[in-house]
Coordinates of C-alpha atoms in Angstrom, one line a residue:
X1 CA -0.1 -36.6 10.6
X2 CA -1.5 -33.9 13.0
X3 CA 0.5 -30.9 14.0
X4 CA 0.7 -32.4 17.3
X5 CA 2.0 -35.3 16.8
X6 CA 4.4 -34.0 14.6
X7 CA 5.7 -31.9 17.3
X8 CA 5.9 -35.2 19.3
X9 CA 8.1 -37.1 17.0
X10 CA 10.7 -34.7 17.5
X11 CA 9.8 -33.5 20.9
X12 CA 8.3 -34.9 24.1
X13 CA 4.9 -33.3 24.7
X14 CA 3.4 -33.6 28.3
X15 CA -0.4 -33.4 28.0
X16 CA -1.6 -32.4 31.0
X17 CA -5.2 -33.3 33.0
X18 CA -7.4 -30.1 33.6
X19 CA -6.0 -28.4 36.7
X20 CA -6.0 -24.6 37.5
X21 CA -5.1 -22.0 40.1
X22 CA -8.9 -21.6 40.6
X23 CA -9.0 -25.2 41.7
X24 CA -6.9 -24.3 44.5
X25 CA -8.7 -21.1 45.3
X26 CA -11.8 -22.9 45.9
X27 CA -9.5 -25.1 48.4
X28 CA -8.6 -21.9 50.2
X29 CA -11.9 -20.6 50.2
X30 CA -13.4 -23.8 51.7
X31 CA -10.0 -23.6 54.0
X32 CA -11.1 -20.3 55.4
X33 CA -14.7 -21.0 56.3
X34 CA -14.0 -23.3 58.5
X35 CA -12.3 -23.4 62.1
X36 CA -8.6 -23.1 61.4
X37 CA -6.8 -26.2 62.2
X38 CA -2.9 -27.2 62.7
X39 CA -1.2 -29.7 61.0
X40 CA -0.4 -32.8 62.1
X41 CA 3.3 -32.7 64.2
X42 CA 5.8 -34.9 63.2
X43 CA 6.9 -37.3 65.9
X44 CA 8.8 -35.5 68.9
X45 CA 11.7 -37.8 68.2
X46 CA 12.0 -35.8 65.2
X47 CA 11.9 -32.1 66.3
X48 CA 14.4 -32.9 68.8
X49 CA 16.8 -34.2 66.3
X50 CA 20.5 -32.0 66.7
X51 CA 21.4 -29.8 63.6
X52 CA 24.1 -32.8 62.9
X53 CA 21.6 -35.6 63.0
X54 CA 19.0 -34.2 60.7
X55 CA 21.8 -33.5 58.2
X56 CA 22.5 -36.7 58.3
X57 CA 19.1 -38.1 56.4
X58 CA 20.0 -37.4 52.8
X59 CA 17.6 -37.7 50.1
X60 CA 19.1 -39.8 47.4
X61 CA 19.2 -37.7 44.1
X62 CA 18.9 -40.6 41.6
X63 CA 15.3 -40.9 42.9
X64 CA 14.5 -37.7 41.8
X65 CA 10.8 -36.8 40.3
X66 CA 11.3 -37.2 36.5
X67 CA 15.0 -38.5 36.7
X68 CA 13.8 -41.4 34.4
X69 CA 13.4 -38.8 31.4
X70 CA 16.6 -36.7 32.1
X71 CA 14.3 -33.9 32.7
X72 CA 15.8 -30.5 32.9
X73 CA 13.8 -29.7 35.8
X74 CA 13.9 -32.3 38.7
X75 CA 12.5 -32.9 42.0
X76 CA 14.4 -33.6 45.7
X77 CA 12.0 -34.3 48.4
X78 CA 12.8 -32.3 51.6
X79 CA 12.6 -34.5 55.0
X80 CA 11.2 -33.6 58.1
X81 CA 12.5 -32.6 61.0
X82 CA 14.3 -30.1 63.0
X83 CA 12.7 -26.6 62.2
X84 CA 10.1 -28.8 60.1
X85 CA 7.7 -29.9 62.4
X86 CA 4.8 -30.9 60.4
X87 CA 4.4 -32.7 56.6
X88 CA 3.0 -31.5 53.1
X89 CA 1.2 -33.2 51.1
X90 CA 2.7 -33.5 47.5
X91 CA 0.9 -33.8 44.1
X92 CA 2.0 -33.9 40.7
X93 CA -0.2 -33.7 37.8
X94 CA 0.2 -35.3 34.7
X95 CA -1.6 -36.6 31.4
X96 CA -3.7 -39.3 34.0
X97 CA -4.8 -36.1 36.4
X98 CA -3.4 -35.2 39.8
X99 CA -1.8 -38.1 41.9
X100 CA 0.1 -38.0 45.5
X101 CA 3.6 -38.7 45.6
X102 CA 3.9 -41.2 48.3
X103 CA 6.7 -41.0 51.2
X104 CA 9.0 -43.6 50.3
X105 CA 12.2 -44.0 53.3
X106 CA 14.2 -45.9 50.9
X107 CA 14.3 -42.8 48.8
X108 CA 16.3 -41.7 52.1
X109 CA 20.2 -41.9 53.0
X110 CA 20.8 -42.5 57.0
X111 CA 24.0 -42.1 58.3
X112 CA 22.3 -42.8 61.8
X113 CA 21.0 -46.8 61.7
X114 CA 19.6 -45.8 65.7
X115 CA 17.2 -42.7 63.4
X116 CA 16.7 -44.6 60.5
X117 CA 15.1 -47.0 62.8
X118 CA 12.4 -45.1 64.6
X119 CA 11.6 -42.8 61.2
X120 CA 7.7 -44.2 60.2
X121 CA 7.0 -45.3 56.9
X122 CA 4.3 -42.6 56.4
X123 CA 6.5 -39.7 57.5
X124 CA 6.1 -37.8 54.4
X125 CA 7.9 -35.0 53.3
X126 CA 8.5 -31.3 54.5
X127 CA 8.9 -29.6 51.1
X128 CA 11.2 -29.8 48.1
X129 CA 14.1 -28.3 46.0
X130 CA 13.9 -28.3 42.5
X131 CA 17.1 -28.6 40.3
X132 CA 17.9 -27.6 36.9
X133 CA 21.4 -27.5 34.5
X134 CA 22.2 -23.9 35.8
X135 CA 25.8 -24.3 35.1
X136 CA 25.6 -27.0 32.5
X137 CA 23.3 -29.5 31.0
X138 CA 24.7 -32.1 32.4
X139 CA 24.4 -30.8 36.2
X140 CA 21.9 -30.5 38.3
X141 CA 22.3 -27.4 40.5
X142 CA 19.5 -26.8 43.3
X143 CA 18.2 -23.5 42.6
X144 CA 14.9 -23.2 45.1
X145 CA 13.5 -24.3 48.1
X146 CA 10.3 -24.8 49.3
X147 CA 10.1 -25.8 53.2
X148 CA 9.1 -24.4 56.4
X149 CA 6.1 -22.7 56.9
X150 CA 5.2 -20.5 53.7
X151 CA 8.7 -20.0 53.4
X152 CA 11.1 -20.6 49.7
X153 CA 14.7 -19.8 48.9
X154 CA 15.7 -19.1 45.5
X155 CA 19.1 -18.2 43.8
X156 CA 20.5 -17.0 40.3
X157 CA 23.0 -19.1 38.4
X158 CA 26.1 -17.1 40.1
X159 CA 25.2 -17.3 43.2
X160 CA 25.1 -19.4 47.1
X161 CA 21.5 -19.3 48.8
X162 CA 21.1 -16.6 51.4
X163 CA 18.1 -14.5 51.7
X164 CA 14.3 -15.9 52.0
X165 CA 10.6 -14.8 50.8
X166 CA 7.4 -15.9 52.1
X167 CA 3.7 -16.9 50.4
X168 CA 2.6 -14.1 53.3
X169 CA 3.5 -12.3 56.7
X170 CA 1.1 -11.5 59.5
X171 CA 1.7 -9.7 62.4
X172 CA 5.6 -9.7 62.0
X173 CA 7.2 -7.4 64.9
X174 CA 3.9 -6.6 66.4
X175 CA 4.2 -7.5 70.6
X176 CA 1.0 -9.6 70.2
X177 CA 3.6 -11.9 68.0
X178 CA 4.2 -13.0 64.6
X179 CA 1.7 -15.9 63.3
X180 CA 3.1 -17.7 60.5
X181 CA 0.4 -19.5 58.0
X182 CA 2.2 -22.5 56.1
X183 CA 1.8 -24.3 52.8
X184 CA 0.2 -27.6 53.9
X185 CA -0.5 -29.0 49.9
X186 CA 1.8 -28.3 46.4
X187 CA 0.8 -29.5 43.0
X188 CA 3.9 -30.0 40.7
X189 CA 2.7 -30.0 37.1
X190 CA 5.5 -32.1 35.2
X191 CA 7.3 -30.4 32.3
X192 CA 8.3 -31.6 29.4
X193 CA 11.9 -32.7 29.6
X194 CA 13.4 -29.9 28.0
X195 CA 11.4 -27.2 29.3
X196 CA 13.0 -24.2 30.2
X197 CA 9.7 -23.4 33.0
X198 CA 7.5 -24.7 35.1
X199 CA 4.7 -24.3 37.2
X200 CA 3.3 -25.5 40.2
X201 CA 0.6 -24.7 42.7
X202 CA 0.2 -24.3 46.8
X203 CA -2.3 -24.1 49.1
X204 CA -1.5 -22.0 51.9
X205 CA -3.2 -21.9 55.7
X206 CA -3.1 -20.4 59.0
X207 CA -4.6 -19.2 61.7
X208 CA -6.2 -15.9 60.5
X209 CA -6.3 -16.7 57.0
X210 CA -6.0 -19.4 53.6
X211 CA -4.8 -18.7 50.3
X212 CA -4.2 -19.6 47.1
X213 CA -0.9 -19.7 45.1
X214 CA 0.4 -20.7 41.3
X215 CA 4.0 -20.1 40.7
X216 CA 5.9 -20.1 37.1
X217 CA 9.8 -20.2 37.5
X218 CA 12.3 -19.4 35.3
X219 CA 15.7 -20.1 36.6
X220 CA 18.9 -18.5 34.9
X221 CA 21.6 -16.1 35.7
X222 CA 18.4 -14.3 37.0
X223 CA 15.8 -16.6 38.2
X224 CA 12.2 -15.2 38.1
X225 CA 9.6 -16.7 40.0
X226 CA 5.8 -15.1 39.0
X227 CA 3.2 -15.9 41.5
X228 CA -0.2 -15.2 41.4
X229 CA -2.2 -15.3 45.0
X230 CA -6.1 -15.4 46.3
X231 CA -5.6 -14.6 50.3
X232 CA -9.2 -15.2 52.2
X233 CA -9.1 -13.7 55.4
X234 CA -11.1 -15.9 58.2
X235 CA -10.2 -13.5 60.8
X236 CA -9.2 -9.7 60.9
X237 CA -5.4 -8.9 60.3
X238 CA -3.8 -5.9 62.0
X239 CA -0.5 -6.1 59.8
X240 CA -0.8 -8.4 56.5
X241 CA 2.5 -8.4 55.1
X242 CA 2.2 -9.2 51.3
X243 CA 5.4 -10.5 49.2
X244 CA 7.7 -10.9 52.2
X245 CA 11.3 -11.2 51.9
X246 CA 13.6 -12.2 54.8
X247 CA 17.4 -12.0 55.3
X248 CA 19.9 -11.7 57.8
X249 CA 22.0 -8.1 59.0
X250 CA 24.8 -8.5 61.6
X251 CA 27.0 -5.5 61.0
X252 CA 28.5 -4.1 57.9
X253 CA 30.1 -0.1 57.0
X254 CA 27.8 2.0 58.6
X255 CA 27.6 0.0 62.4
X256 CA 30.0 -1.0 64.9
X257 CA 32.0 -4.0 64.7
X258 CA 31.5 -6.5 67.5
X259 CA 34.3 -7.1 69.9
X260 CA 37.0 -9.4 68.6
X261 CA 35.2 -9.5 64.8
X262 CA 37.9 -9.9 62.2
X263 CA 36.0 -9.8 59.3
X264 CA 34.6 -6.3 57.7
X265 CA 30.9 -7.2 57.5
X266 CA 29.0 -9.7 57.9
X267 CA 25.0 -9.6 56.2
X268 CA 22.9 -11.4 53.3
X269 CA 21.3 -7.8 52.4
X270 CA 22.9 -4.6 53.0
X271 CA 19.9 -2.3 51.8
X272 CA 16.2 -1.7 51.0
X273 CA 15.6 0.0 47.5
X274 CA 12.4 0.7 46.9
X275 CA 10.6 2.0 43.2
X276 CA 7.2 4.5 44.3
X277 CA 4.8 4.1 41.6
X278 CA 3.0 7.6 41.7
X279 CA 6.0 9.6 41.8
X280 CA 8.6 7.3 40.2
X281 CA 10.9 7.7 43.2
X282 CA 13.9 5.2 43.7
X283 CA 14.9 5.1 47.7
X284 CA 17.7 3.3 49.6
X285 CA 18.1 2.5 53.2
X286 CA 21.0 0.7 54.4
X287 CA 19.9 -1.9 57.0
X288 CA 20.9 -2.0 60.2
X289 CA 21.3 -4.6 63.5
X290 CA 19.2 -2.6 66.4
X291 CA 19.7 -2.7 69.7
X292 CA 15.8 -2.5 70.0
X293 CA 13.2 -3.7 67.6
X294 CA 12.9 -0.7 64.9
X295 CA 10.0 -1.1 62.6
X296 CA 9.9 1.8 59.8
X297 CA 7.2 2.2 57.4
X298 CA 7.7 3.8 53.9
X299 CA 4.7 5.3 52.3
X300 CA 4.0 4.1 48.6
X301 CA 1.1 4.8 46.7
X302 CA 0.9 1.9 43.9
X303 CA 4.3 0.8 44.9
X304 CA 6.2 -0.6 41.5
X305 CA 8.6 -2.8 43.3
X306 CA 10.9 -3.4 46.5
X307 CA 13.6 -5.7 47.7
X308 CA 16.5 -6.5 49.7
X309 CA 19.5 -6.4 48.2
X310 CA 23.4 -7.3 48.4
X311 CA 25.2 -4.4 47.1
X312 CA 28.7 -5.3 49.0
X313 CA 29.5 -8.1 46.5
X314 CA 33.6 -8.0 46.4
X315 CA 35.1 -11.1 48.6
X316 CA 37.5 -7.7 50.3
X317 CA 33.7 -6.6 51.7
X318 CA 33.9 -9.8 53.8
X319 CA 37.2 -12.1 53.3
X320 CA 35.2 -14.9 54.8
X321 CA 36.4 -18.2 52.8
X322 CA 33.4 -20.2 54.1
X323 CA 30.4 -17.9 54.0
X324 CA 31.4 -16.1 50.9
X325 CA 28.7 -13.3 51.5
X326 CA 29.6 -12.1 48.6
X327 CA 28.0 -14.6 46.3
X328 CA 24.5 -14.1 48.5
X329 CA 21.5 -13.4 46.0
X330 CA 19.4 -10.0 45.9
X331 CA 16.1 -10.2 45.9
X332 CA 13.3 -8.1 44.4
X333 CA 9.2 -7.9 44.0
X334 CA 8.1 -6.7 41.0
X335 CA 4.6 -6.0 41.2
X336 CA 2.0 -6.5 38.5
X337 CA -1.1 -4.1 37.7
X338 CA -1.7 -1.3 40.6
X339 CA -1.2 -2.1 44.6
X340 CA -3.1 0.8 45.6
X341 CA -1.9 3.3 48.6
X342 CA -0.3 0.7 51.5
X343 CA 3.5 0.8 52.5
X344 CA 6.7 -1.3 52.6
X345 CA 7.3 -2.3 56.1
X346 CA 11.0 -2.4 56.9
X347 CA 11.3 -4.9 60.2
X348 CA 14.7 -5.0 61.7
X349 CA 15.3 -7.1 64.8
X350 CA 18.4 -7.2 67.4
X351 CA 20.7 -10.4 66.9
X352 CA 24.1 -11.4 68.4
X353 CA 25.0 -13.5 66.1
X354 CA 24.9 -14.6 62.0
X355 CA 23.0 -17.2 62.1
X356 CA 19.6 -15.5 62.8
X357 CA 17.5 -14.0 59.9
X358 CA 16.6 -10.1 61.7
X359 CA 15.2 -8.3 58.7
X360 CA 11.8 -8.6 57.1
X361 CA 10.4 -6.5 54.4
X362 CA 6.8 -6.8 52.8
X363 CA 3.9 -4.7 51.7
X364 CA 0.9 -3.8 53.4
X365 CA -2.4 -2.2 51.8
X366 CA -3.7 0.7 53.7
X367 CA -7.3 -0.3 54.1
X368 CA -7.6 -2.6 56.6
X369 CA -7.9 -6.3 55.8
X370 CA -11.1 -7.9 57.4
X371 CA -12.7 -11.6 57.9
X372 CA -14.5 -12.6 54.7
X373 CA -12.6 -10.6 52.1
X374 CA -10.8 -11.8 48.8
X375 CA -7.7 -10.5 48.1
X376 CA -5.8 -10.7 44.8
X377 CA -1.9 -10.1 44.4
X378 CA 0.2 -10.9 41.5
X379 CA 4.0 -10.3 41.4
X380 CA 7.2 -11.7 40.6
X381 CA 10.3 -12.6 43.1
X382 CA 13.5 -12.5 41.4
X383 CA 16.9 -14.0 43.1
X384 CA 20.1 -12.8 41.3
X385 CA 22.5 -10.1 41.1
X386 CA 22.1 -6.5 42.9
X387 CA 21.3 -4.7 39.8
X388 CA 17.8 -6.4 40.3
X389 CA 15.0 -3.8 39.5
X390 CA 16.8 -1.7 36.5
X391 CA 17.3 1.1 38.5
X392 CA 18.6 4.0 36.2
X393 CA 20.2 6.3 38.5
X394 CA 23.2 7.2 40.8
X395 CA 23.3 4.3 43.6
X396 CA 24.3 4.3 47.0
X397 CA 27.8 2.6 47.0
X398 CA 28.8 3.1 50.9
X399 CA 27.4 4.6 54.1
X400 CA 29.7 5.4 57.0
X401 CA 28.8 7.1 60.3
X402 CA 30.7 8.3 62.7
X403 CA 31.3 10.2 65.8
X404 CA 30.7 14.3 64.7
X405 CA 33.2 15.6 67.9
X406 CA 36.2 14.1 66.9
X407 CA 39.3 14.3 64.9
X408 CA 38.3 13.6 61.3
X409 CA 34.2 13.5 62.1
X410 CA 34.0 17.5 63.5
X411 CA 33.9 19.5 66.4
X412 CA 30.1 19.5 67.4
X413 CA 28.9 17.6 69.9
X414 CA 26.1 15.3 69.9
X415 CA 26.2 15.2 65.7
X416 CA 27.5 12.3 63.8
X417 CA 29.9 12.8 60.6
X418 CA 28.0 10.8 57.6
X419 CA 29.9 9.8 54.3
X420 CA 27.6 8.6 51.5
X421 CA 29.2 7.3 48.2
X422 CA 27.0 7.8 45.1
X423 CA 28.1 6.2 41.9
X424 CA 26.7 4.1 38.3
X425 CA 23.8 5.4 36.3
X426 CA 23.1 9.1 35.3
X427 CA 26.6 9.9 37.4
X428 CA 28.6 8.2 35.1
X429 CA 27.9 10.6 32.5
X430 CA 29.1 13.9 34.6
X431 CA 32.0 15.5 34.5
X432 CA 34.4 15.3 38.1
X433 CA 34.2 18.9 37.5
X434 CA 30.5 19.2 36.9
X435 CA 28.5 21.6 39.3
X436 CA 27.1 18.3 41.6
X437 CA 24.7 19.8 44.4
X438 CA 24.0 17.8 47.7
X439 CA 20.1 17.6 48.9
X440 CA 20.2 16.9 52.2
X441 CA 17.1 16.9 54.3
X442 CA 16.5 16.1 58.3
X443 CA 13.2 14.9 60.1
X444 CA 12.2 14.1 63.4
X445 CA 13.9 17.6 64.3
X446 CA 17.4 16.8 63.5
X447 CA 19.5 19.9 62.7
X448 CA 22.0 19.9 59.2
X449 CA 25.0 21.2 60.7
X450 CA 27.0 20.8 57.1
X451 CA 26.7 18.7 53.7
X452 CA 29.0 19.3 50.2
X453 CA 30.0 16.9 47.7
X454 CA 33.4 15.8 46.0
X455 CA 34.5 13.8 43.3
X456 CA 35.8 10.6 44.8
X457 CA 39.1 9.7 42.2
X458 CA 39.8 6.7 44.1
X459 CA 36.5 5.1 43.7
X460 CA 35.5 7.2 40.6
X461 CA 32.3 8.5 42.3
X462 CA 31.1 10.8 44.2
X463 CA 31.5 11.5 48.2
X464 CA 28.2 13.5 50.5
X465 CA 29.8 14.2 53.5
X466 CA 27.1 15.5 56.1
X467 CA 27.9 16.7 59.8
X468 CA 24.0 16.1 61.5
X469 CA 22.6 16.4 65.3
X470 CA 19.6 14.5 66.1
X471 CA 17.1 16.0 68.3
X472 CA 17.4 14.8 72.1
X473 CA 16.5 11.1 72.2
X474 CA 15.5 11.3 69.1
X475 CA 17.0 8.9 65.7
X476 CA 18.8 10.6 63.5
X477 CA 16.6 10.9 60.1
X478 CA 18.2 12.3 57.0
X479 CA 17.1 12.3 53.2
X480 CA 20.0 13.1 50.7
X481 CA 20.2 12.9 46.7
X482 CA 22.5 14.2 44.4
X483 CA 21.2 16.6 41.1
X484 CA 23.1 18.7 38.5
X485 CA 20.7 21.8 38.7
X486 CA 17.2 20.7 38.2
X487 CA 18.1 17.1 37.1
X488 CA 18.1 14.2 39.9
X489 CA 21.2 12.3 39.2
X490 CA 21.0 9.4 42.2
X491 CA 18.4 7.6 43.9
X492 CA 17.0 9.1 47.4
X493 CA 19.4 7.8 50.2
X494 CA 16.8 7.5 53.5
X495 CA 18.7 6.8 56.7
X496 CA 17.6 6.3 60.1
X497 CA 20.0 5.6 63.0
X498 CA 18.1 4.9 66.2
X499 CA 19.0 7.1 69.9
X500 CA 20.3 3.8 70.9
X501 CA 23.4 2.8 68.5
X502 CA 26.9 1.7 68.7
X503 CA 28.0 4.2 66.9
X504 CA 29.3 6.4 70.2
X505 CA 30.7 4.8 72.8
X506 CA 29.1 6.9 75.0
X507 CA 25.7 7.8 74.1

């Protein structure tokens, strides 16, 4: 008997037909020399439905892909409608090659007879979710998402889905408007029932350029998704945003609270970190919710990875039952082999409301990106805890700004009082005696009025407290770290808090 069949008589092998990511990037290449053209819309019944109504049309789980082999991985169709205005064609490939997965309505649940009735029979579908025993083998918890545009969700076993990434970004916060390029064909190869991975393939297009994608997911308390992409240009691109993550900041520590707000904060992210490749630097900016667009741009030179992250994780951050913020996944690029000089845009937009996603980060190269290039970019998203990234040293636990002319903030007018708490990593091991020094730094011609640092017993780390005036009509722009003589004990905390806040009442 053969080694592999062997293997088979104690295991399921899944043989698969020949197909690569190159197949796809001759798809995408083909794509891009041609005229760009939209998708098919879904009928207009069907982008008019209400929130309520397109709830309503449930895909049945028992008819997931691979249910019939109590597969660990599994496959829920996503329907369209609503926000998903055109369909996707689906693929899997197996030991007979690549086939389509046909739209089957029955697969559906209608609670609406009067929309059940008008839905075609060749609707097809808007994306899918895949599901895998997380929390058990014998549950199937939904762990990513793939619909909308180029746009997927993922989470880590502990947590409730929140933030979003993107296949790519172009344009985003530019006054010409943001163009967004969609998946429009995914290739599902089908695991083996008890594989622990799995891969599958899309083909991305748009108006100003096609691209390539594989992905290899591993879900678990972190789940890791690799992706490899081949971007061909058919146009010139002003701002390519590469790796994109988008999430949602309303208000948290370091803004206002809206009127008649109960609850403390209210965000999917609460900072930026960022790794520098060159120089090895880790930097922090809290987020905030402008009053203005506010687009920042952080120089990296072979950046080693970014991401938004959800550092308020206690339920007393929020005391929201429903929302549970708290339980909202991180997210983090790690990028593979060396970007080259570009930088991490940080896009934060004005919104009234929660329900809006208002932040977007992603990298951009320097050189600009022209019609007729190939452009290669591997990396891996990861959806999980805020730890995400390994960073080793002292992290930024709170920001607070206040008013610097009254009681408790100072006695200069026009500054603002700033309280930073550092604590974790190379902090933990000093002393609450230990000589700590404050390096505190202002740009855009901002005047350090005062900074020192104290232990913090309560919270067992350390307080920066920093009285700062910006320059007239100007943001307020301060660096600080923490270091015990020549050694840098924290990451780089990089604030900006636009002329325009709601931090004063009277500005």
């Amino acid at each position: 008997m053969s080694a592999l069949a062997l293997l088979g008589a104690f295991f399921p092998v899944t043989v698969l037909a020949a197909f690569s990511f190159d197949d796809v990037a001759e798809k995408a290449r083909a794509l891009a020399a041609k005229p760009y053209q939209a998708p098919a819309a879904i009928p207009k019944f069907m982008q008019t439905l209400s929130y309520d109504d397109y709830q309503n049309i449930r895909f049945n789980p028992d008819k997931s892909l691979w249910s019939e082999s109590n597969s660990r991985f599994q496959v829920m169709m996503v329907p369209p409608g609503l926000f998903y205005r055109h369909a996707v064609k689906m693929n899997v490939i197996d030991a007979q090659g690549s086939h389509t997965v046909p739209f089957r309505k029955t697969d559906f649940d209608f609670a609406d007879p009067e929309v059940a009735k008008r839905v075609p029979a060749n609707l097809g579908y808007a994306g899918f979710k895949l599901t895998y025993p997380l929390k058990g083998e014998k549950e199937r918890n939904q762990f990513m998402v793939f619909a909308g545009a180029s746009y997927f969700r993922g989470v880590g076993r502990d947590n409730t889905f929140g933030i979003s990434a993107r296949g790519l970004a172009i344009d985003t916060g530019l006054s010409r408007g943001e163009e967004f390029p969609s998946f429009v064909e995914f290739w599902l190869e089908r695991p083996s029932p008890d594989a622990h991975a799995m891969t599958f393939y899309g083909l991305l297009d748009g108006e100003s350029a096609a691209g390539a994608y594989e992905f290899t997911v591993y879900p678990g308390k972190t789940t890791r998704l690799k992706v490899k992409s081949r971007l061909f240009p058919r146009a010139d691109i002003e701002l390519l945003g590469v790796a994109p993550l988008t999430s949602m900041f309303y208000y948290g520590e370091n803004t206002g609270r809206p009127t008649g707000e109960w609850r403390a904060q209210v965000h999917d992210s609460d900072g930026l970190q960022l790794l520098n490749g060159n120089s090895g630097e880790w930097t922090w900016r809290p987020l905030l919710n402008p009053r203005e667009l506010e687009m920042d741009y952080l120089m990296t030179d072979n950046v080693r990875g970014f991401g938004l992250l959800q550092r308020d994780n206690q339920f007393s951050d929020y005391q929201d039952l429903q929302a549970r913020y708290e339980l909202r996944p991180s997210s983090w690029v790690l990028t593979e082999g060396d970007w080259g000089p570009g930088q991490v845009v940080l896009t934060q937009l004005p919104t009234t409301n929660e329900t809006n996603d208002n932040i977007v980060a992603f990298w951009r190269p320097q050189e600009k990106v022209q019609a007729g290039q190939t452009l290669d970019y591997s990396y891996e998203v990861q959806f999980g805890e805020s730890n995400l990234g390994g960073n080793p040293m002292g992290k930024v636990m709170n920001t607070f700004v206040g008013d610097g002319n009254v009681v408790g903030g100072g006695n200069a007018p026009g500054a603002y009082r700033v309280l930073v708490d550092f604590g974790g990593g190379l902090l933990d091991k000093q002393r609450p005696r230990s000589p700590i020094l404050s390096n505190v730094t202002s740009l855009d011609g901002g005047e350090v009025l005062e900074h020192f640092v104290e232990y913090n017993e309560a919270l067992k780390s350390w307080r920066l407290s920093i009285l700062a005036r910006p320059a007239a009509k100007k943001s307020l722009s301060l660096r600080a770290f923490l270091s015990n003589g020549d050694e840098t004990l924290t990451e780089t905390w990089a604030y900006r808090l636009p002329a325009n806040n709601d931090i004063r009442t009277a500005q």
